[in-house]
CSV table of C-alpha atoms and ligand atoms in Angstrom, one decimal:
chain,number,residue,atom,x,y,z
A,218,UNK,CA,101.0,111.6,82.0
A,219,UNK,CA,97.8,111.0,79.9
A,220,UNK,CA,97.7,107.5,79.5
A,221,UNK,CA,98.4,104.3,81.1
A,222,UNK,CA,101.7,103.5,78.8
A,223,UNK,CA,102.7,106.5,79.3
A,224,UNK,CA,106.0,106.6,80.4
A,225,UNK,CA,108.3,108.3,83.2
A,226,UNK,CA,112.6,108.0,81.5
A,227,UNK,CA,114.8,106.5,83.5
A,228,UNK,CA,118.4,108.4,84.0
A,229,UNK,CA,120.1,105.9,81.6
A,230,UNK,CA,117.2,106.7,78.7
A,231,UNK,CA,115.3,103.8,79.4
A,232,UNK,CA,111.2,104.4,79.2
A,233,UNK,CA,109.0,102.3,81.7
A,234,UNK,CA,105.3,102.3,81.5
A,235,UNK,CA,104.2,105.3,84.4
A,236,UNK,CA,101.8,102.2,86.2
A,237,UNK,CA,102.5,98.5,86.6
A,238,UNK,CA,100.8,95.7,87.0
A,239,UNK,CA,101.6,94.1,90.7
A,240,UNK,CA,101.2,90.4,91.1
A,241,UNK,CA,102.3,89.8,95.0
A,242,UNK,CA,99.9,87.2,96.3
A,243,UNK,CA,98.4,85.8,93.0
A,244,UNK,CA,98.9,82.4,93.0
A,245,UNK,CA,100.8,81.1,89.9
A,246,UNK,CA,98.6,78.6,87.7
A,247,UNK,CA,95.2,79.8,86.7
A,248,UNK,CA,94.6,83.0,88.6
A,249,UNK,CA,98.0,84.3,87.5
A,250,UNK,CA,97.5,83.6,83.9
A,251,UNK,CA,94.1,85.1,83.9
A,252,UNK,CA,95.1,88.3,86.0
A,253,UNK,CA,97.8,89.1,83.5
A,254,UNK,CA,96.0,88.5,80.8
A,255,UNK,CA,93.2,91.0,81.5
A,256,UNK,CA,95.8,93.5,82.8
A,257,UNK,CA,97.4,93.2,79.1
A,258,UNK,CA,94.1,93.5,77.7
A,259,UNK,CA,92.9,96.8,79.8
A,260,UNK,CA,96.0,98.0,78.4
A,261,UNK,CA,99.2,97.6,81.1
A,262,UNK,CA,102.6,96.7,79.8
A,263,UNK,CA,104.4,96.9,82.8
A,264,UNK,CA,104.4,93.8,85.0
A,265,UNK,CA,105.8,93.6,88.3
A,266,UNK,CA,106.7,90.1,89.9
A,267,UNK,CA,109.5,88.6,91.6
A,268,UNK,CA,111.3,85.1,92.4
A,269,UNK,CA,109.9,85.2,95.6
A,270,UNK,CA,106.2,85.4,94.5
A,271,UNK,CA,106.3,81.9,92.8
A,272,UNK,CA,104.4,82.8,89.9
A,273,UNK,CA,107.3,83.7,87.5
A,274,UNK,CA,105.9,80.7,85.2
A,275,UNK,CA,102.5,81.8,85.3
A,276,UNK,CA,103.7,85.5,84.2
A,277,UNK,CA,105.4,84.3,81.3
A,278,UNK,CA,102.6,82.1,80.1
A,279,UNK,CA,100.3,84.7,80.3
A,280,UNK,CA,102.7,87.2,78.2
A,281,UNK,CA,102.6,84.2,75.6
A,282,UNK,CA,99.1,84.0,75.4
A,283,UNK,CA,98.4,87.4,75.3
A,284,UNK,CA,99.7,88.0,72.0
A,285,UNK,CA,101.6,91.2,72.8
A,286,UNK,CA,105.3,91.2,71.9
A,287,UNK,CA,107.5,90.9,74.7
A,288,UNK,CA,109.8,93.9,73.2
A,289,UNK,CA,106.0,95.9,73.9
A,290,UNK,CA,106.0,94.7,77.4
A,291,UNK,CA,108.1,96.0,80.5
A,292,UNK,CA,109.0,93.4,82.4
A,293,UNK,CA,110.0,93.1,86.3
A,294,UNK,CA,111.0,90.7,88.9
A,295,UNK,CA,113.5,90.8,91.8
A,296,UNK,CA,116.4,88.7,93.2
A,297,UNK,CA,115.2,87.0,96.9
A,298,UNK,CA,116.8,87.2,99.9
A,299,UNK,CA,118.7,83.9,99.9
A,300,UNK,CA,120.2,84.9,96.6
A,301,UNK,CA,122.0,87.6,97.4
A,302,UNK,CA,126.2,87.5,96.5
A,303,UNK,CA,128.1,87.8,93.5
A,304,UNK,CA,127.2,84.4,92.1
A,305,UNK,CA,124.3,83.8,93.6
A,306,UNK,CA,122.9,86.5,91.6
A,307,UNK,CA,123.4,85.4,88.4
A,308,UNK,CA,122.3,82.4,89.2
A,309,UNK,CA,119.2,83.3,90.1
A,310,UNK,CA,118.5,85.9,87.3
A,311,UNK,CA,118.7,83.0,84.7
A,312,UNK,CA,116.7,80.8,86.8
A,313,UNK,CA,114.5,83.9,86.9
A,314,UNK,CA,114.3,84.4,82.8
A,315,UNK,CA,114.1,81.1,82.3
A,316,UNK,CA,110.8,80.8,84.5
A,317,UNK,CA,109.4,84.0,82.4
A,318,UNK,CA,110.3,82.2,79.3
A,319,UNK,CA,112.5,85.6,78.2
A,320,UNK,CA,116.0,86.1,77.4
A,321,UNK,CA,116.1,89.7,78.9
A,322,UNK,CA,114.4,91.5,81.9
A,323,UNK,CA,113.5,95.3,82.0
A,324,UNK,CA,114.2,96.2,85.4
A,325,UNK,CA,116.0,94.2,87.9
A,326,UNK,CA,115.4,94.6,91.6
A,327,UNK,CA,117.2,93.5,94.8
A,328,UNK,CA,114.2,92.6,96.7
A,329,UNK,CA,115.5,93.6,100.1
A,330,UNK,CA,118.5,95.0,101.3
A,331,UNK,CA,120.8,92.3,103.4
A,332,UNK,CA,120.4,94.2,106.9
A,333,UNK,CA,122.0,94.9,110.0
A,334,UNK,CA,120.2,93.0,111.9
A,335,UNK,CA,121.4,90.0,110.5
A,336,UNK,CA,124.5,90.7,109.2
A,337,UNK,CA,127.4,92.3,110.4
A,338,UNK,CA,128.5,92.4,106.5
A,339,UNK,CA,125.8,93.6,105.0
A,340,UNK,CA,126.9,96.2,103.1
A,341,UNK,CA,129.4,94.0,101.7
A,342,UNK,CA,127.0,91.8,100.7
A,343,UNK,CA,124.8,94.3,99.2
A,344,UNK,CA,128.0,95.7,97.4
A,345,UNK,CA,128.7,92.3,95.9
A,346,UNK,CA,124.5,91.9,95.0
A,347,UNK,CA,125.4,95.4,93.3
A,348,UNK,CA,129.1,93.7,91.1
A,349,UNK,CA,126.4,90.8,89.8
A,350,UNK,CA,123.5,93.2,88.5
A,351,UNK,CA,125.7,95.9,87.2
A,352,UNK,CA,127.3,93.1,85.2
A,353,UNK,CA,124.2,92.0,83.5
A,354,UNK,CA,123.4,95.3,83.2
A,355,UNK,CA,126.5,95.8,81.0
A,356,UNK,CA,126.2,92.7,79.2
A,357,UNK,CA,122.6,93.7,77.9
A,358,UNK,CA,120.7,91.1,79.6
A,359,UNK,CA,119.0,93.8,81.5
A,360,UNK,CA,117.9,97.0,80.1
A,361,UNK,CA,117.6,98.5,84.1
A,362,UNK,CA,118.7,97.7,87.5
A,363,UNK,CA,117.3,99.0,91.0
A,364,UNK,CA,117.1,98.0,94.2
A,365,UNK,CA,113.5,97.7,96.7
A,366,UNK,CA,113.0,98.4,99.9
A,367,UNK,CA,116.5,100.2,100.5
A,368,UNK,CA,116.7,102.9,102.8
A,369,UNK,CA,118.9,106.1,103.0
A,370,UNK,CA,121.7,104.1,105.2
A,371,UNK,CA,121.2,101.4,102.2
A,372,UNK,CA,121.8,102.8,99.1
A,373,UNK,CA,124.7,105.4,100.3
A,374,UNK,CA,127.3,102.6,99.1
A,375,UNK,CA,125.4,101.8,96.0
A,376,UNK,CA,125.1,105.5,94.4
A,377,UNK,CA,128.7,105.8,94.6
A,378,UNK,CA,129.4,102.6,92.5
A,379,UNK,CA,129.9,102.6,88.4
A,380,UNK,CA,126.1,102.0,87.6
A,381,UNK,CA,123.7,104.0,90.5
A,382,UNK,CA,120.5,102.5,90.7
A,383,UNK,CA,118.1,103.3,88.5
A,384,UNK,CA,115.1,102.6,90.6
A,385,UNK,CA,114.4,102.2,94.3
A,386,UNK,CA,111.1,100.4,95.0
A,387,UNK,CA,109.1,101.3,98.6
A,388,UNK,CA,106.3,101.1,100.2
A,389,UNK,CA,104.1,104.3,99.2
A,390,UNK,CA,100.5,105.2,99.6
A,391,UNK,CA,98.4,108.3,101.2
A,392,UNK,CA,99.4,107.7,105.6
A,393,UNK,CA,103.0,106.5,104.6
A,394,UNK,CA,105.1,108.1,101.8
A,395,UNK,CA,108.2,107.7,103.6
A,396,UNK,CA,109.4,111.5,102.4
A,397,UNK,CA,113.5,111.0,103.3
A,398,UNK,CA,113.9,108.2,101.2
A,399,UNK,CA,112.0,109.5,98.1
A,400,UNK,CA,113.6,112.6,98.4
A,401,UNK,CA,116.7,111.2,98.7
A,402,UNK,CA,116.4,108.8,95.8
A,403,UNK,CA,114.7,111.3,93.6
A,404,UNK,CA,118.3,113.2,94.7
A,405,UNK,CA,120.0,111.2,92.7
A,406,UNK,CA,117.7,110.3,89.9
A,407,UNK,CA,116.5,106.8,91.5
A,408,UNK,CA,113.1,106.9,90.2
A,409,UNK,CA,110.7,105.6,93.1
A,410,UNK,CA,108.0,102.9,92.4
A,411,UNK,CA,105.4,102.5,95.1
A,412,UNK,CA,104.2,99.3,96.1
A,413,UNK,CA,101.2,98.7,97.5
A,414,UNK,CA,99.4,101.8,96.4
A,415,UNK,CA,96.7,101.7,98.0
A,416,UNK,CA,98.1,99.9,101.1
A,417,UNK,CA,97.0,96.5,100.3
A,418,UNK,CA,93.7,97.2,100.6
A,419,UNK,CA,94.1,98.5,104.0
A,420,UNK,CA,92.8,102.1,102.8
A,421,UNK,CA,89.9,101.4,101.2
A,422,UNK,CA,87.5,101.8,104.0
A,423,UNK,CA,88.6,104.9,105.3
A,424,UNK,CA,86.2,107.7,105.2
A,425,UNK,CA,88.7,111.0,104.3
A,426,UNK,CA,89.9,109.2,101.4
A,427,UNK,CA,86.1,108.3,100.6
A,428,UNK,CA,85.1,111.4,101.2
A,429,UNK,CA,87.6,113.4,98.8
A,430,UNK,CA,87.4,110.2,96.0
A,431,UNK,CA,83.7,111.3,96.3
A,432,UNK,CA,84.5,114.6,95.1
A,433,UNK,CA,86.0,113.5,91.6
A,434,UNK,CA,83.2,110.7,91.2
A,435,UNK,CA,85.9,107.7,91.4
A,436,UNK,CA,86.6,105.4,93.6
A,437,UNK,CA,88.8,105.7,97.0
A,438,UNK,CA,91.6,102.9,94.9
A,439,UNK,CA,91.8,105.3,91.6
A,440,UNK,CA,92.6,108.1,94.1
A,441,UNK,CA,95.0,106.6,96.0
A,442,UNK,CA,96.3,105.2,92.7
A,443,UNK,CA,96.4,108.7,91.3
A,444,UNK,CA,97.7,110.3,94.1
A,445,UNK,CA,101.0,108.3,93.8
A,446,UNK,CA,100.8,109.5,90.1
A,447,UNK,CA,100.5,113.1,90.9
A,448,UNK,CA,103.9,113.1,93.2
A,449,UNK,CA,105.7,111.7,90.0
A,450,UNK,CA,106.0,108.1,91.5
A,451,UNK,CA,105.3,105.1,89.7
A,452,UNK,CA,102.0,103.0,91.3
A,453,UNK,CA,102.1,99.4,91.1
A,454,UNK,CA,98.2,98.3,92.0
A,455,UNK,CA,97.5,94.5,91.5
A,456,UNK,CA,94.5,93.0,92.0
A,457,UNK,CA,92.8,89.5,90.3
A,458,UNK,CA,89.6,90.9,90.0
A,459,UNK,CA,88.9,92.1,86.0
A,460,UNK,CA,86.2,95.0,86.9
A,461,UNK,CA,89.3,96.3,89.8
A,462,UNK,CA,92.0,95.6,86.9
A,463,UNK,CA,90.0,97.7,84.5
A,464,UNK,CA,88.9,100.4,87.5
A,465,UNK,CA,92.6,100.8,88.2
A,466,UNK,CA,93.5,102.3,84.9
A,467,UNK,CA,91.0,104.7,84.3
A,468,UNK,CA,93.3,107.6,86.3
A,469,UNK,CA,93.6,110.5,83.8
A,470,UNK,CA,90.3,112.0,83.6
A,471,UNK,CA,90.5,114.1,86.6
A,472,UNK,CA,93.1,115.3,89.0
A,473,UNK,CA,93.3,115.8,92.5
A,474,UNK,CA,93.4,119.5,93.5
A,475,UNK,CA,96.7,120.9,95.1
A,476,UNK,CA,94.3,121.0,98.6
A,477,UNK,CA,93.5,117.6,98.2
A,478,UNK,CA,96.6,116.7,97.7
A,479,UNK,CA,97.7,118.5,100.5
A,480,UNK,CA,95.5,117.0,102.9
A,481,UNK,CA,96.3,113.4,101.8
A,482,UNK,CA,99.8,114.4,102.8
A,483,UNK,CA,98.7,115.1,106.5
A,484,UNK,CA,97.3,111.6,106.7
A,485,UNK,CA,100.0,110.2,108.7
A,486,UNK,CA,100.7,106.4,109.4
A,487,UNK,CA,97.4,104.7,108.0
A,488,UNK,CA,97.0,101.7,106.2
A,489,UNK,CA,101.4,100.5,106.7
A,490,UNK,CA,102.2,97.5,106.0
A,491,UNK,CA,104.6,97.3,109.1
A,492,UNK,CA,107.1,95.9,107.2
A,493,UNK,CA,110.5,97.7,108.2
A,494,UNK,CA,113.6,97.1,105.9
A,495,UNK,CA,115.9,97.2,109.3
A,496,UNK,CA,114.1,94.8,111.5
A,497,UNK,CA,113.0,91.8,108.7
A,498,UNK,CA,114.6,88.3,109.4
A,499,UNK,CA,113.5,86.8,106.4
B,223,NAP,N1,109.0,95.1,96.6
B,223,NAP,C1,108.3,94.7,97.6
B,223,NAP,O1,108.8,94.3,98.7
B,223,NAP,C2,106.8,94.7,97.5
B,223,NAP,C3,106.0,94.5,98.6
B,223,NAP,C4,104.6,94.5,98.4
B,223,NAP,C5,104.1,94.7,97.1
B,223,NAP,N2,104.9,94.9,96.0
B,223,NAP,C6,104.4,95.1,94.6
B,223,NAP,O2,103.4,96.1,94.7
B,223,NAP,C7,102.2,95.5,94.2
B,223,NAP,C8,100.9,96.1,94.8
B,223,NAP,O3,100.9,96.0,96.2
B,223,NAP,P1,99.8,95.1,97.0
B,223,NAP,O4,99.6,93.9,96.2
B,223,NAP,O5,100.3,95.0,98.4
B,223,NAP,O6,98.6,96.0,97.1
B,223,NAP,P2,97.6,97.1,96.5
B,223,NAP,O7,97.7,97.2,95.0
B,223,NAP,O8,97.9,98.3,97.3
B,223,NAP,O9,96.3,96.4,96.9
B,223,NAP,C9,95.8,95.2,96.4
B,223,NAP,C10,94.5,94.8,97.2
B,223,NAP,O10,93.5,95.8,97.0
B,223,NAP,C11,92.4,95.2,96.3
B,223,NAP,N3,92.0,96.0,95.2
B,223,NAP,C12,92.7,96.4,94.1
B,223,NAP,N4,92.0,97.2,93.3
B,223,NAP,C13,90.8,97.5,93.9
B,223,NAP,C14,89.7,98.2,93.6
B,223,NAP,N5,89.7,99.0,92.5
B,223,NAP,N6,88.7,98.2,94.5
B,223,NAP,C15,88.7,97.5,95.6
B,223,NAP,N7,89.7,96.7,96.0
B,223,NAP,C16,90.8,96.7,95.1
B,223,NAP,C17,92.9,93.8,95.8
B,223,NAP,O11,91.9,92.9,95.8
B,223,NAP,P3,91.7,91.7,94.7
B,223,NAP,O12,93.0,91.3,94.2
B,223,NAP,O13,91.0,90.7,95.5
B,223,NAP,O14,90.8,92.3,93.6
B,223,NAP,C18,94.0,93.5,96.8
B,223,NAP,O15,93.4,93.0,98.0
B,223,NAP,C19,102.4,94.0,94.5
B,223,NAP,O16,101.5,93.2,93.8
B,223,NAP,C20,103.8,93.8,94.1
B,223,NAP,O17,103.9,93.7,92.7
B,223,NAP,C21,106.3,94.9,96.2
């Protein structure tokens, strides 16, 4: 990967942009819009947002304004938790389109995986999440379907259904890459997206990571970012701030030794989010 649109192929063909744009926590309205807008302009064209981050609206504005074509833009989002069932799905995907002011999405997720903690169903229920998306998926009003924050335990049902998943998206940054679960989606060609790349934030102050971003003369963000990169899984960073927006894709003028890389991998458990896909009552 050379370039930001670069692309990694998806096992049904389909080409998404190798990072994406993440928009968790930008308020929709102004800040929204604007983010966006200067991620377009620094050269993104994959956005990543979702029902549940109530700035669907704002995303589609901004994809208006900023004069790209939408067939030149990848586009995400993500059914929410009290969506989930057959026809509750599809509901929610056109309420979802309609807020992006599109007739198609890209990719597709289920946001979270309905969980055993709170339901003695849940596979069922994640089966019958699965029915709706696939269906879409065959009708053409999505060109990818996936799944986020499913475990091993979680998508054994799902990869044995008509359409696999084509995508599973995690939490993964240096001090939690979660190895199982990549390795089993990456098993069975699920390619992985990370979010929060570099943990939020959280792993911007600490002083290994400095101390090896040091090395290549960029920031502790563009390695973290670039370390996701290098284990051939897609990075989602987001931030509102133009300079960061602009900082964030300037990956692929330098790469991070195999020791380097190596000695990320040892970092164990810093910066999680403590967000586990089992225990979430939301
Ligand atoms: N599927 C899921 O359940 C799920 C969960 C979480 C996230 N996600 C996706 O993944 C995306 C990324 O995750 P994230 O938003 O948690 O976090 P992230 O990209 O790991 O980190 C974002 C934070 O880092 C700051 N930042 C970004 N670039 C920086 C830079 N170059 N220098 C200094 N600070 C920088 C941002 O600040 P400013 O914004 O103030 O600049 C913000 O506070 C989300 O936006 C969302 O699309 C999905």
């Amino acid at each position: 990967m050379n370039q930001l649109t670069d692309t990694f192929k998806l096992y049904n063909g389909a080409r998404i942009p190798g990072v994406g744009f993440g928009t968790w926590q930008i308020p929709s309205g102004e800040t929204t819009v604007n983010s966006v807008k200067k991620a377009i302009e620094a050269g993104y064209r994959h956005i990543d947002t979702a029902a549940d981050y109530g700035n669907e609206g704002s995303v589609g504005q901004a994809i208006k304004e900023s004069g790209v074509n939408r067939e030149d833009l990848f586009l995400t989002s993500k059914l929410w938790n009290t969506d989930r069932g057959y026809e509750e799905t599809k509901a929610a995907f056109e309420e979802t389109v309609k807020k992006l002011g599109t007739d198609y999405l890209d990719l597709y997720l289920i946001h979270f995986p309905a969980n055993a903690a709170q339901y003695d169903n849940w596979n069922e229920i994640n089966l019958e999440t699965w029915k709706a998306m696939t269906e879409l998926y065959q009708a053409g009003k999505i060109k990818a379907i996936g799944v986020s924050n499913f475990k091993i335990h979680h998508l054994e049902s799902l990869v044995q259904t008509e359409v696999k998943p084509m995508v599973n998206q995690i939490e993964y940054h240096a001090g939690f890459t979660q190895d199982e679960v990549v390795d089993y989606s990456k098993n069975h060609d699920i390619l992985v997206e990370a979010w929060s790349p570099i943990g939020s934030g959280r792993l911007l102050e600490n002083e290994s990571l400095k101390e090896i971003a040091q090395k290549y003369d960029k920031t502790v963000a563009q390695l973290c970012i670039r370390y996701v990169l290098q284990n051939d899984i897609l990075p989602l960073p987001k931030s509102v701030t133009p300079e960061r927006i602009e900082e964030n894709t300037h990956l692929f003028d330098f790469e991070i030794t195999d020791e380097d890389m190596k000695a990320i991998d040892a970092m164990e458990n810093i910066g999680y989010s403590g967000m586990d896909p089992d225990e979430i009552d939301f």
